XYZ file of C-alpha atoms in Angstrom:
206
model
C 0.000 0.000 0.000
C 1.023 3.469 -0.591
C 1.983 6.338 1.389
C -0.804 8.591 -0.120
C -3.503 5.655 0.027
C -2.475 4.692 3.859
C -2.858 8.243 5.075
C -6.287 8.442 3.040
C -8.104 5.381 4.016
C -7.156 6.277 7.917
C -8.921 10.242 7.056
C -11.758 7.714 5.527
C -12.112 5.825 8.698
C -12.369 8.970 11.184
C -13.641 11.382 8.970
C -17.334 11.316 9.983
C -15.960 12.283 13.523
C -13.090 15.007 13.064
C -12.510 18.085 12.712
C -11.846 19.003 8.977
C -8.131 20.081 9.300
C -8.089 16.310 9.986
C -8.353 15.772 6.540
C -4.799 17.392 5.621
C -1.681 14.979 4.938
C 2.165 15.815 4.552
C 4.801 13.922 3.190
C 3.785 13.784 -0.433
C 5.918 14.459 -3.504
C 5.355 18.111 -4.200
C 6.172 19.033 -8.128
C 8.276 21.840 -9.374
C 6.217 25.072 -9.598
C 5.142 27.187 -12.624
C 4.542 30.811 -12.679
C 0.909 29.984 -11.490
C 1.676 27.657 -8.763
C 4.377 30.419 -7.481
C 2.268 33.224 -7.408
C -0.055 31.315 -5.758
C 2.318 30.857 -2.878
C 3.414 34.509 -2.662
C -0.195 35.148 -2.590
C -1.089 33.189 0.425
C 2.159 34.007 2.368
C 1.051 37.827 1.864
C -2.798 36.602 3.581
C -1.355 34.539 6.265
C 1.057 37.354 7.389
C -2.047 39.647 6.765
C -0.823 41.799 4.367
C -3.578 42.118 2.202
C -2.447 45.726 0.085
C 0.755 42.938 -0.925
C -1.841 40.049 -1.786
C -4.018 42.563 -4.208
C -1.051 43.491 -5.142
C 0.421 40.119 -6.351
C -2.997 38.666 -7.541
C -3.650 42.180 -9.848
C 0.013 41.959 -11.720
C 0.686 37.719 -11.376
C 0.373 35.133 -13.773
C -2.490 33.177 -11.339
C -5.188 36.271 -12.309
C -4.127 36.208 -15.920
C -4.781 32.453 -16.020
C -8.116 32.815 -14.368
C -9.154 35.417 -16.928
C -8.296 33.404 -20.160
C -10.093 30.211 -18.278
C -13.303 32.498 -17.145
C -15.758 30.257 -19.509
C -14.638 27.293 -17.653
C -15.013 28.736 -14.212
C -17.702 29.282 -11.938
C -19.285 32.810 -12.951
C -17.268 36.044 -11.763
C -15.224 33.835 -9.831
C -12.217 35.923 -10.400
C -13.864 39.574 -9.898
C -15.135 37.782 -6.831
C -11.735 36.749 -5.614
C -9.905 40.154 -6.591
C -12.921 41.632 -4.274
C -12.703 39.436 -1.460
C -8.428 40.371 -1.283
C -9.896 44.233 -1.799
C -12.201 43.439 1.127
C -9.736 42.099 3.624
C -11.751 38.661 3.145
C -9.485 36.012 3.788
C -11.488 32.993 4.445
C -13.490 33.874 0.582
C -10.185 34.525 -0.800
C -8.984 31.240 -0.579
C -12.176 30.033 -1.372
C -12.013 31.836 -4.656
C -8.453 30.786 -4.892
C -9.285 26.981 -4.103
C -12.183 26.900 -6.483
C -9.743 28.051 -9.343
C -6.862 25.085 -9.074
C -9.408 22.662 -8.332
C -10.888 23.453 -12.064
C -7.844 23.504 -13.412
C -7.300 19.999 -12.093
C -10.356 18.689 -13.375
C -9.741 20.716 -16.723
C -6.516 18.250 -16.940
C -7.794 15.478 -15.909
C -10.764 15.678 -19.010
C -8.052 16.273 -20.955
C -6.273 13.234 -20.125
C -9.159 11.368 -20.625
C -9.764 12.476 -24.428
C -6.241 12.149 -25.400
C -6.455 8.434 -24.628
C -9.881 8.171 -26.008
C -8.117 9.577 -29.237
C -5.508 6.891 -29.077
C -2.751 8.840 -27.104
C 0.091 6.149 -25.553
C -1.253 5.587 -21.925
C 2.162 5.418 -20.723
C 2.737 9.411 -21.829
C -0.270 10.712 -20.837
C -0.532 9.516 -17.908
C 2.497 10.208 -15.743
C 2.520 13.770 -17.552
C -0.865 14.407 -16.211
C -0.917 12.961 -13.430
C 2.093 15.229 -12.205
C 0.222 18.316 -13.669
C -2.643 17.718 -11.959
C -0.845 17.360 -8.338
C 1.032 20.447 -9.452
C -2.482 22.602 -8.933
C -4.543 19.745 -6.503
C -1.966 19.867 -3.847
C -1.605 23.629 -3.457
C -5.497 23.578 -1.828
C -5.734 20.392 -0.963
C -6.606 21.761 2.984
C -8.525 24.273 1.845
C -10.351 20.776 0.336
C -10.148 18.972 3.510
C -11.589 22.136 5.789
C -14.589 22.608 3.664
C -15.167 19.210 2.312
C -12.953 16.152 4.093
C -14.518 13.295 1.900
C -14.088 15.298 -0.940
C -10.467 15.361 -0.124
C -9.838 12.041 1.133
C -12.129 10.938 -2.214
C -9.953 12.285 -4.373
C -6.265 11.335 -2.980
C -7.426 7.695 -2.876
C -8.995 8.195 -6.675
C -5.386 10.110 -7.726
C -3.754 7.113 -6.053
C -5.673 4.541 -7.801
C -4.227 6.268 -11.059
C -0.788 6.873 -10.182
C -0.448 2.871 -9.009
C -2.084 2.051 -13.032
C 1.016 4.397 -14.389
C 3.861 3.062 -12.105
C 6.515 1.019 -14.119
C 5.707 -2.658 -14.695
C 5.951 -5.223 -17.183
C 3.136 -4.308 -19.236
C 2.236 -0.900 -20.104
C -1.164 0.971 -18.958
C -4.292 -0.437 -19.554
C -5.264 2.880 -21.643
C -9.178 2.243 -20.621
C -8.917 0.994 -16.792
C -6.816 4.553 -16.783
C -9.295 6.727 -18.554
C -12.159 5.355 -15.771
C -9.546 6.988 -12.868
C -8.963 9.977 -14.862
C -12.763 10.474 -15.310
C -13.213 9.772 -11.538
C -11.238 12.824 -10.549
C -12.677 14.664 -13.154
C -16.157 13.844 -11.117
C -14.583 14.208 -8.283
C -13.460 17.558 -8.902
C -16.933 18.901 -10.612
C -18.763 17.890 -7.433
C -16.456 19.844 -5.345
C -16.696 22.845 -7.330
C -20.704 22.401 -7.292
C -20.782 22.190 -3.576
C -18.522 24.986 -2.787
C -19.028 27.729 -5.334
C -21.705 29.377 -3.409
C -20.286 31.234 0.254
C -21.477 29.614 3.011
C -23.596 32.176 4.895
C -22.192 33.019 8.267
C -24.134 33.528 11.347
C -24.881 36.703 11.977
C-alpha cells in the first residue's frame, strides 16, 4: 500500500468524527512550480502574514489572475472579480475560497483532458504520468482548503489520484489505456462535485 492511500483510508475511517483540518496529509511528492503555482504561494504568504495591500497586489500583476481570466468560460461565474474583491475586502477565508475553487478546475480541466487524449488513441504510458504530475502540481496547493470545507471530498480524491498513479507506475506491461481513462474520469467527477458544492459562500451567522 502506498503512502498517499495509507494516510487516506485512515482520514476515511475517522472522517465522519473530526474536525476538517483532519483531513490534511504531509509527506507527499510536491512538483516543481510554474509561474501559477508560485504566485499562488506569494499570494497566500502575503494573507497569512495579513498583508492584504501585498496580496491585491500580487494577484492584480501575477500570472495566477491572468490564467483565471483566459479560463473564465470554464469557471464558476465572476469567480475571479469575486476573488480580486474578497483580497480588496480584507476577506481572507473567501479569498482562498475563490483561490481553491480556481486550481481545483484547473485539475479537473486536466484530468478531461487526459481522458480524451487516450480516447483519441494517445500512448497511456505518456499521458498519464505527464498528467498525473500536472494535476498534483495545482490539486496539492489547496488540498486543505479541500479537507476544511469538504474532508470526503479530499480524502475521495487522494485515494482516486492514487488509484491512477499505481495504473502508471513502471511494470511489465504498459497501462491499460481504458482501466486509466475510468480513474482519470473519476477525478474529473470528483473535482466537478467539489466545485458544485462549494461555489456558493457559506452564509455566516450573523
Amino acid at each position: 500500500m502506498t503512502p498517499l492511500r495509507a494516510v487516506a483510508l485512515a482520514v476515511l475511517a475517522v472522517v465522519a468524527g473530526v474536525a476538517p483540518a483532519a483531513a490534511h496529509h504531509t509527506g507527499v511528492y510536491a512538483p516543481k512550480d510554474n509561474a501559477i503555482s508560485a504566485n499562488f504561494k506569494q499570494l497566500k504568504f502575503s494573507l497569512q502574514a495579513g498583508r492584504f495591500d501585498v496580496a491585491l497586489r500580487l494577484y492584480d500583476e501575477g500570472a495566477l489572475r491572468a490564467e483565471m481570466r483566459a479560463r473564465a468560460a470554464a469557471l464558476p461565474a465572476g469567480l475571479e472579480a469575486r476573488t480580486r474583491a474578497a483580497l480588496a475586502a480584507h476577506d481572507a477565508g473567501e479569498a482562498e475560497r475563490g483561490l481553491m475553487l480556481f486550481f481545483v478546475a484547473l485539475a479537473r480541466d486536466l484530468a478531461r483532458e487526459a481522458d480524451r487524449r487516450l480516447a483519441a488513441g494517445a500512448a497511456a504510458a505518456a499521458v498519464g504520468p505527464r498528467f498525473l504530475e500536472a494535476i498534483w502540481r495545482y490539486y496539492n496547493l489547496v488540498d486543505f482548503a479541500v479537507g476544511q470545507r469538504d474532508p470526503r471530498a479530499s480524502v475521495a480524491m487522494r485515494l482516486a489520484y492514487d488509484d491512477a498513479e499505481t495504473l502508471t507506475r513502471p511494470a511489465a506491461a504498459a497501462p491499460d489505456p481504458a482501466r486509466l481513462r475510468a480513474s482519470f474520469g473519476r477525478i474529473a467527477q470528483i473535482l466537478s462535485g467539489l466545485i458544485d458544492t462549494t461555489t456558493t459562500p457559506q452564509r455566516r451567522d450573523s
